[in-house]
Short mmCIF file of C-alpha atoms in Angstrom, two decimals:
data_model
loop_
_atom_site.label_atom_id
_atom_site.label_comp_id
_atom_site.label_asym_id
_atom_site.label_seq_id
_atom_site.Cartn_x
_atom_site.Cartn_y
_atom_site.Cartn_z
CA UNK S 7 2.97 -9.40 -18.57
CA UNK S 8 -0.29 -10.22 -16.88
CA UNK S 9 -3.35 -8.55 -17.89
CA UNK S 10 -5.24 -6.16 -15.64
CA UNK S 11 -8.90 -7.57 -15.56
CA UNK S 12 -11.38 -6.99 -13.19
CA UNK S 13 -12.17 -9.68 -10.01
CA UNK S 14 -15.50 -9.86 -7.96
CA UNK S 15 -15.26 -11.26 -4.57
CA UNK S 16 -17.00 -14.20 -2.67
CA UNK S 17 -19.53 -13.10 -0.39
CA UNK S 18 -16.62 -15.00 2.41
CA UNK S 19 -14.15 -12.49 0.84
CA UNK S 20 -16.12 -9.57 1.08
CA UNK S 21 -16.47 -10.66 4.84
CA UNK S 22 -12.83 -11.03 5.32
CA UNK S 23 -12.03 -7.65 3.84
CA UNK S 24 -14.47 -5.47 6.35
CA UNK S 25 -13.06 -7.17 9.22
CA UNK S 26 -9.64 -6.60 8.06
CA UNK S 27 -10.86 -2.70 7.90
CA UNK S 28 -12.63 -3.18 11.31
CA UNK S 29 -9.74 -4.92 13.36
CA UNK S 30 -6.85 -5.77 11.64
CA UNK S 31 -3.93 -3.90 10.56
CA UNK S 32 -5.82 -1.68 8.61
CA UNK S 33 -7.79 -0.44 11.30
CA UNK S 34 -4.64 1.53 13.16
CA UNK S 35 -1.82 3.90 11.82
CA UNK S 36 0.77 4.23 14.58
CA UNK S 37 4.65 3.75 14.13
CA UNK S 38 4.55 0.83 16.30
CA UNK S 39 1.37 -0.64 14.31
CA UNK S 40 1.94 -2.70 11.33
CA UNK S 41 0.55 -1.74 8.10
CA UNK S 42 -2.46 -2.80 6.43
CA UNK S 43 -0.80 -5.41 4.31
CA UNK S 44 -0.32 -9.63 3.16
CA UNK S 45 -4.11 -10.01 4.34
CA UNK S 46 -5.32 -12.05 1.67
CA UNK S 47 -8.74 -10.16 2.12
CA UNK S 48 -7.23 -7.53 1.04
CA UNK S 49 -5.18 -9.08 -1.58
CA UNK S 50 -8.39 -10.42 -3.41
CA UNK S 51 -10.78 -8.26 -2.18
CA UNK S 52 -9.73 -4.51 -1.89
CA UNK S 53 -8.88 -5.53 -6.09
CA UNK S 54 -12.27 -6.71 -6.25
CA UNK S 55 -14.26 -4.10 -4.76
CA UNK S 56 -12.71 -1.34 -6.68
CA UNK S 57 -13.12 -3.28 -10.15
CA UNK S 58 -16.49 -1.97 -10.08
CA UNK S 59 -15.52 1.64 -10.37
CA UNK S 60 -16.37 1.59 -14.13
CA UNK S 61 -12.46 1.56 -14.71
CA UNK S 62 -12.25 0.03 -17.97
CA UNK S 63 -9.54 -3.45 -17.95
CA UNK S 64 -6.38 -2.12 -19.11
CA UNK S 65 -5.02 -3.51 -22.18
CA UNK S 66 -1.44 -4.87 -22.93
CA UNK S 67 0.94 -2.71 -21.22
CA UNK S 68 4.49 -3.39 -20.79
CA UNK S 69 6.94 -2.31 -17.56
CA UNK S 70 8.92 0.38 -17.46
CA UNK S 71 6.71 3.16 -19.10
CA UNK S 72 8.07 6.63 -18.25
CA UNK S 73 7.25 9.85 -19.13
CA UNK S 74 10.63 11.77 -20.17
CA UNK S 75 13.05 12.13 -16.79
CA UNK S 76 12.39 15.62 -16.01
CA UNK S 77 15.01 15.19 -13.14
CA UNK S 78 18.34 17.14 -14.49
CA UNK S 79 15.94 20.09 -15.02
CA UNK S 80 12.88 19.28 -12.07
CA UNK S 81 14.54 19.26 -8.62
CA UNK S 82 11.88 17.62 -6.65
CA UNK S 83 10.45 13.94 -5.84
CA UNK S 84 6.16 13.14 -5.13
CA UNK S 85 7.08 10.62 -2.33
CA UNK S 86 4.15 8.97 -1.17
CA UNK S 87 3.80 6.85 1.83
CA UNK S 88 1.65 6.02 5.10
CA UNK S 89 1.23 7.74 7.99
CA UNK S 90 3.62 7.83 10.85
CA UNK S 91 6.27 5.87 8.38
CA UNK S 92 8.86 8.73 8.53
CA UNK S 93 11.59 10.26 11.28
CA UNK S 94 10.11 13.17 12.75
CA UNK S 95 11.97 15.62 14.96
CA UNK S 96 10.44 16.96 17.92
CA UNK S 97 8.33 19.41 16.77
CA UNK S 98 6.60 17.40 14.34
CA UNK S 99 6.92 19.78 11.47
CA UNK S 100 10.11 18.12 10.11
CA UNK S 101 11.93 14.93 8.84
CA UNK S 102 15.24 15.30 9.40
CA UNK S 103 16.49 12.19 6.83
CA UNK S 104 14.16 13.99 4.03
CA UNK S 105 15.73 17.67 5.13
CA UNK S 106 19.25 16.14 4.61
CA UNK S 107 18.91 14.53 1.24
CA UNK S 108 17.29 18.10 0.39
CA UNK S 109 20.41 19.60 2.13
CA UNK S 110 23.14 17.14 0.17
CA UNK S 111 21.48 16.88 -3.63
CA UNK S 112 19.26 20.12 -4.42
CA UNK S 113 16.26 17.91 -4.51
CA UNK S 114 13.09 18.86 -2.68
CA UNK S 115 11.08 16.33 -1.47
CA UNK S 116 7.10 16.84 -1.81
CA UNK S 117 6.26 14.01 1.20
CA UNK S 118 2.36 13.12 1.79
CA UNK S 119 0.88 11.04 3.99
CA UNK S 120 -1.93 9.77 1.91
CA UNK S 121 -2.02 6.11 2.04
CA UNK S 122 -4.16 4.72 4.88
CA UNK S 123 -4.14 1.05 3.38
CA UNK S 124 -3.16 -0.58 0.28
CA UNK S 125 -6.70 -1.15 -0.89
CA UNK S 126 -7.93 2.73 -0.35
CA UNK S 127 -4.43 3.59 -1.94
CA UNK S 128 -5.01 1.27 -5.02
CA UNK S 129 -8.45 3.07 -6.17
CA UNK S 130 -6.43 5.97 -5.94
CA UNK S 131 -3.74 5.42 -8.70
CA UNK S 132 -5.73 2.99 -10.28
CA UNK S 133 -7.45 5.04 -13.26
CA UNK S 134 -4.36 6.47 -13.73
CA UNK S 135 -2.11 3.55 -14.11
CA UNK S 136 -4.88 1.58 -16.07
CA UNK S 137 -4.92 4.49 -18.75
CA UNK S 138 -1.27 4.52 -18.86
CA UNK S 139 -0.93 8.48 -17.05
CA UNK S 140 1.05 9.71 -14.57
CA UNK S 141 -0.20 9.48 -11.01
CA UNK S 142 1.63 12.46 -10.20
CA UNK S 143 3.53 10.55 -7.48
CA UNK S 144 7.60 9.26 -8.41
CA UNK S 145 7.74 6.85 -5.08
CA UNK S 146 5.16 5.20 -3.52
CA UNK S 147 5.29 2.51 -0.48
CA UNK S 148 2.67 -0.61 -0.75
CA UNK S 149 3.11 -3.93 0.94
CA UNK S 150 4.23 -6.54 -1.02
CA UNK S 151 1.12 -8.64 -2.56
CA UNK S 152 -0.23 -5.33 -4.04
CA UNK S 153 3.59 -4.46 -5.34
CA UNK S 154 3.54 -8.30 -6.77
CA UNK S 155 -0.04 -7.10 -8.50
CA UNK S 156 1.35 -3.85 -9.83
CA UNK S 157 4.75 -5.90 -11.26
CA UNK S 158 2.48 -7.69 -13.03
CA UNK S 159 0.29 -5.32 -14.17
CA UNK S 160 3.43 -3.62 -15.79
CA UNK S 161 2.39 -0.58 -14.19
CA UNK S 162 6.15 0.34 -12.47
CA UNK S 163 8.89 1.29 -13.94
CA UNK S 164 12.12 -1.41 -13.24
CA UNK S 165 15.07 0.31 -11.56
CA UNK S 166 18.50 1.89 -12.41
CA UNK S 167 20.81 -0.26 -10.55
CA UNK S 168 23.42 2.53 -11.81
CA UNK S 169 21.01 5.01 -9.20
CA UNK S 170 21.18 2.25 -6.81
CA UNK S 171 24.74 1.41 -5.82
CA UNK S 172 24.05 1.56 -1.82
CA UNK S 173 20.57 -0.30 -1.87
CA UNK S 174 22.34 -2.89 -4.24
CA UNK S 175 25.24 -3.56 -1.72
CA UNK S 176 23.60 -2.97 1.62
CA UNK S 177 19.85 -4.84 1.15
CA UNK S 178 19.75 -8.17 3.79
CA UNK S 179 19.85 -11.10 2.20
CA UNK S 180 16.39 -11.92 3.41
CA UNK S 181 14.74 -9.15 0.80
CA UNK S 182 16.77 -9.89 -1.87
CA UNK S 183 15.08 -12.31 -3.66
CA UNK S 184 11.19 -12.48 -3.36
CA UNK S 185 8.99 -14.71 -5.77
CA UNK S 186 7.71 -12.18 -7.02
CA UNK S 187 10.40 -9.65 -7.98
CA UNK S 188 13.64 -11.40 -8.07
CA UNK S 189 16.71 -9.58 -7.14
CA UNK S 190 14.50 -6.76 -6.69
CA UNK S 191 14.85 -5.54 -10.01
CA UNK S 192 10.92 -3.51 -9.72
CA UNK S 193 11.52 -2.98 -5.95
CA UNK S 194 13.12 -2.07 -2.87
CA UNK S 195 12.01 -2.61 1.05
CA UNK S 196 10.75 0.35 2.71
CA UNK S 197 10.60 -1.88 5.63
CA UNK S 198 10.39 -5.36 7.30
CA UNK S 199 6.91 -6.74 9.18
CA UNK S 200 7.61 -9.90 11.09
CA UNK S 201 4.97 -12.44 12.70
CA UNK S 202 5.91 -13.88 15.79
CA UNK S 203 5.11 -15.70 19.22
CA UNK S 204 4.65 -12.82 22.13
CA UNK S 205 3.47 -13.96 25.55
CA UNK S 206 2.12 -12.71 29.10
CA UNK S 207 5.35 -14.24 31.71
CA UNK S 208 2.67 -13.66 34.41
CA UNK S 209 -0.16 -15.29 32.97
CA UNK S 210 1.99 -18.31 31.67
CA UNK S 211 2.91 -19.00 35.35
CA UNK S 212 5.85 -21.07 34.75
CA UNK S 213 4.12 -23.05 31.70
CA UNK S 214 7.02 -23.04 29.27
CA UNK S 215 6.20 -22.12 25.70
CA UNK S 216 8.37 -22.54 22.68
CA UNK S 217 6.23 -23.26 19.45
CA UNK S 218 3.06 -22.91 17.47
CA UNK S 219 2.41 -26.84 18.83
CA UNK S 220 2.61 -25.73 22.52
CA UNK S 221 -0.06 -22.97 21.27
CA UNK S 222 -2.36 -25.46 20.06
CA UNK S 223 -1.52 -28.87 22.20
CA UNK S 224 -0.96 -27.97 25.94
CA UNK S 225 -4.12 -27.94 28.09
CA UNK S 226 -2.82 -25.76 30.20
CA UNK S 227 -3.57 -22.50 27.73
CA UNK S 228 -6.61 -24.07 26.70
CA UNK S 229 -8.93 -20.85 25.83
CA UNK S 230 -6.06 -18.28 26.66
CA UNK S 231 -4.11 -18.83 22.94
CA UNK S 232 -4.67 -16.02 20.33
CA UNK S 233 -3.88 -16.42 16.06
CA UNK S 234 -4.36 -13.91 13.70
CA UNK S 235 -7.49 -13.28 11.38
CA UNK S 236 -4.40 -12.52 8.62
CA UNK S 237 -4.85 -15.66 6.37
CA UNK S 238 -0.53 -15.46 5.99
CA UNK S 239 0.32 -14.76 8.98
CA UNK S 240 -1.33 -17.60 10.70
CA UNK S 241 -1.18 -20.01 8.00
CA UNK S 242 2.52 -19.41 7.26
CA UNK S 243 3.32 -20.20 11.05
CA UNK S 244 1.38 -23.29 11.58
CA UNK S 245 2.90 -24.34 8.02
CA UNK S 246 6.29 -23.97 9.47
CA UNK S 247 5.38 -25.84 12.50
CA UNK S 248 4.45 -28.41 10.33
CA UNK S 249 7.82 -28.55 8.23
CA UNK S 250 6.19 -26.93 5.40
CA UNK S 251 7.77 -23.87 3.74
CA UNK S 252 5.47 -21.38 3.52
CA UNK S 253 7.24 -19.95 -0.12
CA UNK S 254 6.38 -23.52 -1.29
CA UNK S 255 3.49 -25.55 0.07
CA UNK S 256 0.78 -27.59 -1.80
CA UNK S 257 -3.28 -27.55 -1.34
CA UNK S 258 -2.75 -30.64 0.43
CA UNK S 259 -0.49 -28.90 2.79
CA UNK S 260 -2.56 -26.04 3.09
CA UNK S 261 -5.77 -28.00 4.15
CA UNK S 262 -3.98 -30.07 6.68
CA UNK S 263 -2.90 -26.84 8.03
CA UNK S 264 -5.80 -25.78 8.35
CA UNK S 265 -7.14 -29.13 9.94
CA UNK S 266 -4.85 -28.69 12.25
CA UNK S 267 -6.15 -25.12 13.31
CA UNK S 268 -9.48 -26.14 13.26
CA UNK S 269 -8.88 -29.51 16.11
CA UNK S 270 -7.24 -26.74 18.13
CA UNK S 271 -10.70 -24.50 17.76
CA UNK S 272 -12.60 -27.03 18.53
CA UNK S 273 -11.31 -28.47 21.79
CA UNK S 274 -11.27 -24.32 22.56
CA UNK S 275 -7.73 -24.14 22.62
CA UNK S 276 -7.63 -21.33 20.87
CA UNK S 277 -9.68 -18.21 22.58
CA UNK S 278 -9.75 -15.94 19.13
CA UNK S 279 -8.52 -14.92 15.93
CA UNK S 280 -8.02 -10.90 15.88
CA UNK S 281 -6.38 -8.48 14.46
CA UNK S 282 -4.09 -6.15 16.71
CA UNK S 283 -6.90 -5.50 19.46
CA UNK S 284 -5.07 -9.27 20.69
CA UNK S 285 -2.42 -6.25 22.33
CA UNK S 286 -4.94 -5.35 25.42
CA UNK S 287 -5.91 -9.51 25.90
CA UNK S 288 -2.28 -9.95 26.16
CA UNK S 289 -1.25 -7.43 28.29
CA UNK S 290 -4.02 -8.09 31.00
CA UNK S 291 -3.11 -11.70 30.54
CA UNK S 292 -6.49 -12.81 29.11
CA UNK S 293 -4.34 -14.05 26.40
CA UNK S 294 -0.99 -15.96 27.55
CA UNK S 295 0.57 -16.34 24.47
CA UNK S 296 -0.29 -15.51 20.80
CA UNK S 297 0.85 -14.90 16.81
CA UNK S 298 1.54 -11.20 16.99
CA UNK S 299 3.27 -9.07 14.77
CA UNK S 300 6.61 -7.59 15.85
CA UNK S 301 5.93 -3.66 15.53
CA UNK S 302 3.44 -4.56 18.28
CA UNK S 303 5.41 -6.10 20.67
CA UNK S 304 8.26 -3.69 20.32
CA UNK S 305 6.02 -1.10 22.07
CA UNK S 306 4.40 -4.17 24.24
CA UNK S 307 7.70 -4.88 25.63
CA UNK S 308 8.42 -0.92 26.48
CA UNK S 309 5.61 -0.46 28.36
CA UNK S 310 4.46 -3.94 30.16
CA UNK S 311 7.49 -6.14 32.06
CA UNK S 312 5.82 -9.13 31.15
CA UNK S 313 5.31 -9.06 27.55
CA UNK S 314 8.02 -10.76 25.49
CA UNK S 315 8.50 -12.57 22.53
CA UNK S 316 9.91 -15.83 20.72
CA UNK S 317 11.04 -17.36 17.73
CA UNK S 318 10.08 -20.63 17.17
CA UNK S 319 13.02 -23.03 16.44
CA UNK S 320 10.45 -23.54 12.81
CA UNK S 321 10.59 -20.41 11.84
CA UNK S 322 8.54 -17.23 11.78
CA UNK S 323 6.88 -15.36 8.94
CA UNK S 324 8.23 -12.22 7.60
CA UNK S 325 6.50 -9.54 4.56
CA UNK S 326 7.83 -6.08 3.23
CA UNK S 327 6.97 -2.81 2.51
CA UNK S 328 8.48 -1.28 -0.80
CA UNK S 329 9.31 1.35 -2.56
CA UNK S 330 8.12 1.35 -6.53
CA UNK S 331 8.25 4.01 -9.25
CA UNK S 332 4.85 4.33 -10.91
CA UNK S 333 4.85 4.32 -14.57
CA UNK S 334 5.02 7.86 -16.46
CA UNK S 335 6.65 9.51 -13.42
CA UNK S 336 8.29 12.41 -14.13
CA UNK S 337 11.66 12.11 -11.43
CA UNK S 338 12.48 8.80 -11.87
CA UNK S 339 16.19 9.41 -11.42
CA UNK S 340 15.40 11.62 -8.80
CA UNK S 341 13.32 8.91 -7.06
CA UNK S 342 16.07 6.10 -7.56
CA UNK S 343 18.70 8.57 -5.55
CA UNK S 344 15.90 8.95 -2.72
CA UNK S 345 15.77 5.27 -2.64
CA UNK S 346 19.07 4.52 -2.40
CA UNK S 347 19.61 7.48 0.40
CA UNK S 348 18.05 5.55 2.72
CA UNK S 349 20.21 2.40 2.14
CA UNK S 350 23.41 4.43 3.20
CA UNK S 351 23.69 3.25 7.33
CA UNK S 352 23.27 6.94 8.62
CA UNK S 353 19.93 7.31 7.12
CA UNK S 354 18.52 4.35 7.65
CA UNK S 355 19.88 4.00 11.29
CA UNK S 356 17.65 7.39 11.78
CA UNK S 357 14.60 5.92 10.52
CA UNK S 358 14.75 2.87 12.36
CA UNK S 359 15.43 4.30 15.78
CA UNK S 360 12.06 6.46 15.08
CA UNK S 361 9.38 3.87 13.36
CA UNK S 362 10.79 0.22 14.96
CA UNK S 363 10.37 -2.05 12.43
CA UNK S 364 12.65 -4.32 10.56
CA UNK S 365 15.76 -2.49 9.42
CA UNK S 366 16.28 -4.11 5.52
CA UNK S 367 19.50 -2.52 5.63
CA UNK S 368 22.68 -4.28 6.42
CA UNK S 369 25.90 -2.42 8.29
CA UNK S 370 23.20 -0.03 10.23
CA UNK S 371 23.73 -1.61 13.42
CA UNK S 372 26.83 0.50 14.78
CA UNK S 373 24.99 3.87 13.38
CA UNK S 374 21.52 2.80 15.37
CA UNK S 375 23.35 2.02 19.03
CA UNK S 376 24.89 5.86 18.51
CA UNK S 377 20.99 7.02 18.56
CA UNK S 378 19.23 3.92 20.71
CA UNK S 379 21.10 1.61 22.07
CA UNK S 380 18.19 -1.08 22.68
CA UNK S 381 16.78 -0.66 19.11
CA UNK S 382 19.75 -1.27 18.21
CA UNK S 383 20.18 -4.96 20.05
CA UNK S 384 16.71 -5.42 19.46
CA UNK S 385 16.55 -8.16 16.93
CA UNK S 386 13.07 -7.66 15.66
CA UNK S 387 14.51 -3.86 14.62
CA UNK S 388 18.13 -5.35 13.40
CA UNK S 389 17.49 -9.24 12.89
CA UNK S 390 21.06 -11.17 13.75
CA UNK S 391 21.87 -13.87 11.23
CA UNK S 392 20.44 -17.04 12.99
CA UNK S 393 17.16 -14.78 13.36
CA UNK S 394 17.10 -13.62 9.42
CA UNK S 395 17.82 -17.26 8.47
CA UNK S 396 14.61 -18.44 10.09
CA UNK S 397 12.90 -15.86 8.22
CA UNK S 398 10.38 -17.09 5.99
CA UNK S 399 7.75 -15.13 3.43
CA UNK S 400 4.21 -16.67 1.94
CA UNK S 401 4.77 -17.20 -1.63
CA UNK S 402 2.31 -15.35 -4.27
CA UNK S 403 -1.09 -16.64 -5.04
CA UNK S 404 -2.99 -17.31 -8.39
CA UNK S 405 -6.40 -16.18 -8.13
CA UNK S 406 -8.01 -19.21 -7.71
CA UNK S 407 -5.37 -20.01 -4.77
CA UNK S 408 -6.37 -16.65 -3.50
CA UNK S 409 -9.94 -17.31 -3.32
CA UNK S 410 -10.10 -20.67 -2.19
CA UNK S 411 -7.38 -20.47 0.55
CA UNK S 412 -9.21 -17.56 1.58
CA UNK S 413 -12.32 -19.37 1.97
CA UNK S 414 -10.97 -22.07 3.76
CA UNK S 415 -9.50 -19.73 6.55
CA UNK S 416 -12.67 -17.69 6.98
CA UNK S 417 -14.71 -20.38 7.88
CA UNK S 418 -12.13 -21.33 9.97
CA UNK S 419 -12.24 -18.29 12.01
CA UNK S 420 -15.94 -17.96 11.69
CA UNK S 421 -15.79 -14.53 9.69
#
């Protein structure tokens, strides 16, 4: 188990992280706007910056440290999570998947909206998970480098597969097996974020577009190609373009990635690296084609005719949100039945038609098209299987990866 000590940033890092909080997915909290999450800013950074809270290092702690499972006797579940992440009806005073879990098991769910980003959320439950007390919270949702951090920290609890007899069966094969929580024995996806190719029809007049090497080679969208200031996203699609897996590359790899980035910024191929303000650029058609991130171009698509989207023969890059059990909750039986409620199809069909993302959930796809038929055949909502087999995710980072990597990219992008 991997010791909790404190990190100090880079004066690049430091710059990374306030322009992830200034444009990138941190900056917005909309259904259709992806979550503050595999920045490597933030990764590094946010763990960083709040290392100088006078929390003391946490000693040797070990997974799996509960509090005794007041759940038999306790019918209720602290379910934390971010904002506009849940079904709403029309009113907006009620979830109807949370009102029928409530309705079928007894159990009242406490929900709260009180995680903005991953890094704000972190110095939250951080003093409490360091000193080994309970955060008061039985499910939380964080993106998947701070879950890899909090694995490793030993500072979840690992799951009841007993509890979880519908998320066991029914989870994609995509999720099942990250790096850094194999067969999802810590974990389970809240949801899917995917990175990949949107474009202005209009503005590419004909100029045909099917890769990250017609971003960065043709002359003809010389200064009107957009990337992402997300170290991951960017990197893991230009990695992919290269041949490279992005769950298994080498420095060398890395840095000719990155070589090849920089000829492309250079010759002013590329016009910028943003965060999710590249939405208005492509939609005016200052931008012709870009890395974008799928919950964008879901609403994109809905409300401009020319926006659509592509996935590279390559490859494109994919990250989760997930659900974890803090150590010393109190309804941890309770939270592994909420969990696995919204891997039954019904359930999870209901969410997905509300927030559009990815769908981790197989079998859904008959329960969606009863509520939205285009969610339902979208396939950045409900991936087919030749688009979940070009899935790929950005393996975890060692510190000194983290660091470096992320230095490399912000001079790069001139942060």
């Amino acid at each position: 188990m991997e010791q909790y000590e404190p990190e100090r940033m880079s004066p690049v890092q430091r710059a990374a992280l306030r322009r992830s909080f200034r444009n990138g997915r941190v900056s917005l909290s909309r259904r259709s706007l992806l979550r503050a999450s595999a920045g490597g800013a933030l990764a590094v950074g946010g763990l960083g910056a709040l290392s100088a809270c006078g929390i003391p290092a946490a000693g040797k702690t070990q997974g799996g440290v509960s509090a005794e499972d007041h759940s038999a006797k306790e019918k209720t579940i602290n379910f934390s999570n971010w904002t506009e992440y849940m079904d709403v009806d029309e009113s907006e005073k009620h979830h109807p998947t949370l009102d029928a879990f409530a309705k079928r098991t007894g159990i009242k769910v406490k929900y709260t909206e009180d995680i903005n980003d991953n890094v704000e959320f972190f110095g939250k439950i951080k003093p409490q998970l360091a000193a080994g007390q309970d955060t008061g919270r039985d499910i939380i949702v964080v993106t998947d480098w701070l879950a890899a951090r909090l694995i490793r920290f030993g500072w979840v609890q690992k799951l009841d597969a007993a509890n979880l007899p519908h998320a066991y069966t029914n989870l994609s094969a995509q999720f099942r097996n990250p790096d850094w929580d194999p067969g999802r024995a810590y974990s389970y996806p809240w949801q899917g974020i995917s990175t990949v190719i949107a474009y202005n029809k209009k503005a590419l007049d004909g100029v045909e577009v099917r890769s990250v090497s017609d971003l960065l080679d043709n002359p003809k969208l010389k200064g009107r190609v957009g990337f992402l200031s997300e170290m991951r996203d960017s990197m893991g699609m230009t990695l992919l373009d290269m041949g490279k897996d992005p769950a298994n590359f080498t420095d060398d790899d890395f840095d000719a990635a990155i070589a090849r980035l920089q000829k492309a910024v250079d010759k002013g191929q590329i016009r910028r690296f943003t965060g999710n303000d590249y939405t208005s650029d492509l939609t005016k058609g200052d931008l012709a084609a870009c890395v974008a991130w799928a919950g964008d171009v879901v609403q994109l698509k809905a409300d401009s005719p020319d926006v659509d989207f592509l996935i590279p023969d390559s490859g494109y890059m994919t990250s989760t949100d997930n659900m974890l059990i803090p150590n010393k909750a109190r309804h941890k039986t309770n939270a592994e039945r909420l969990m696995d409620f919204y891997y039954e199809p019904e359930p999870a069909a209901e969410l997905a038609a509300y927030i559009n993302y990815v769908c981790p959930v197989d079998g859904v796809k008959p329960y969606l098209a009863k509520i939205d038929k285009d969610a339902a055949n979208n396939p950045l909502i409900i991936p087919d299987k030749a688009m979940a087999a070009k899935s790929h995710p950005f393996r975890s980072l060692s510190q000194k990866e983290e660091t470096a990597y992320e230095e490399k990219f912000a001079k790069l992008t001139g942060a």
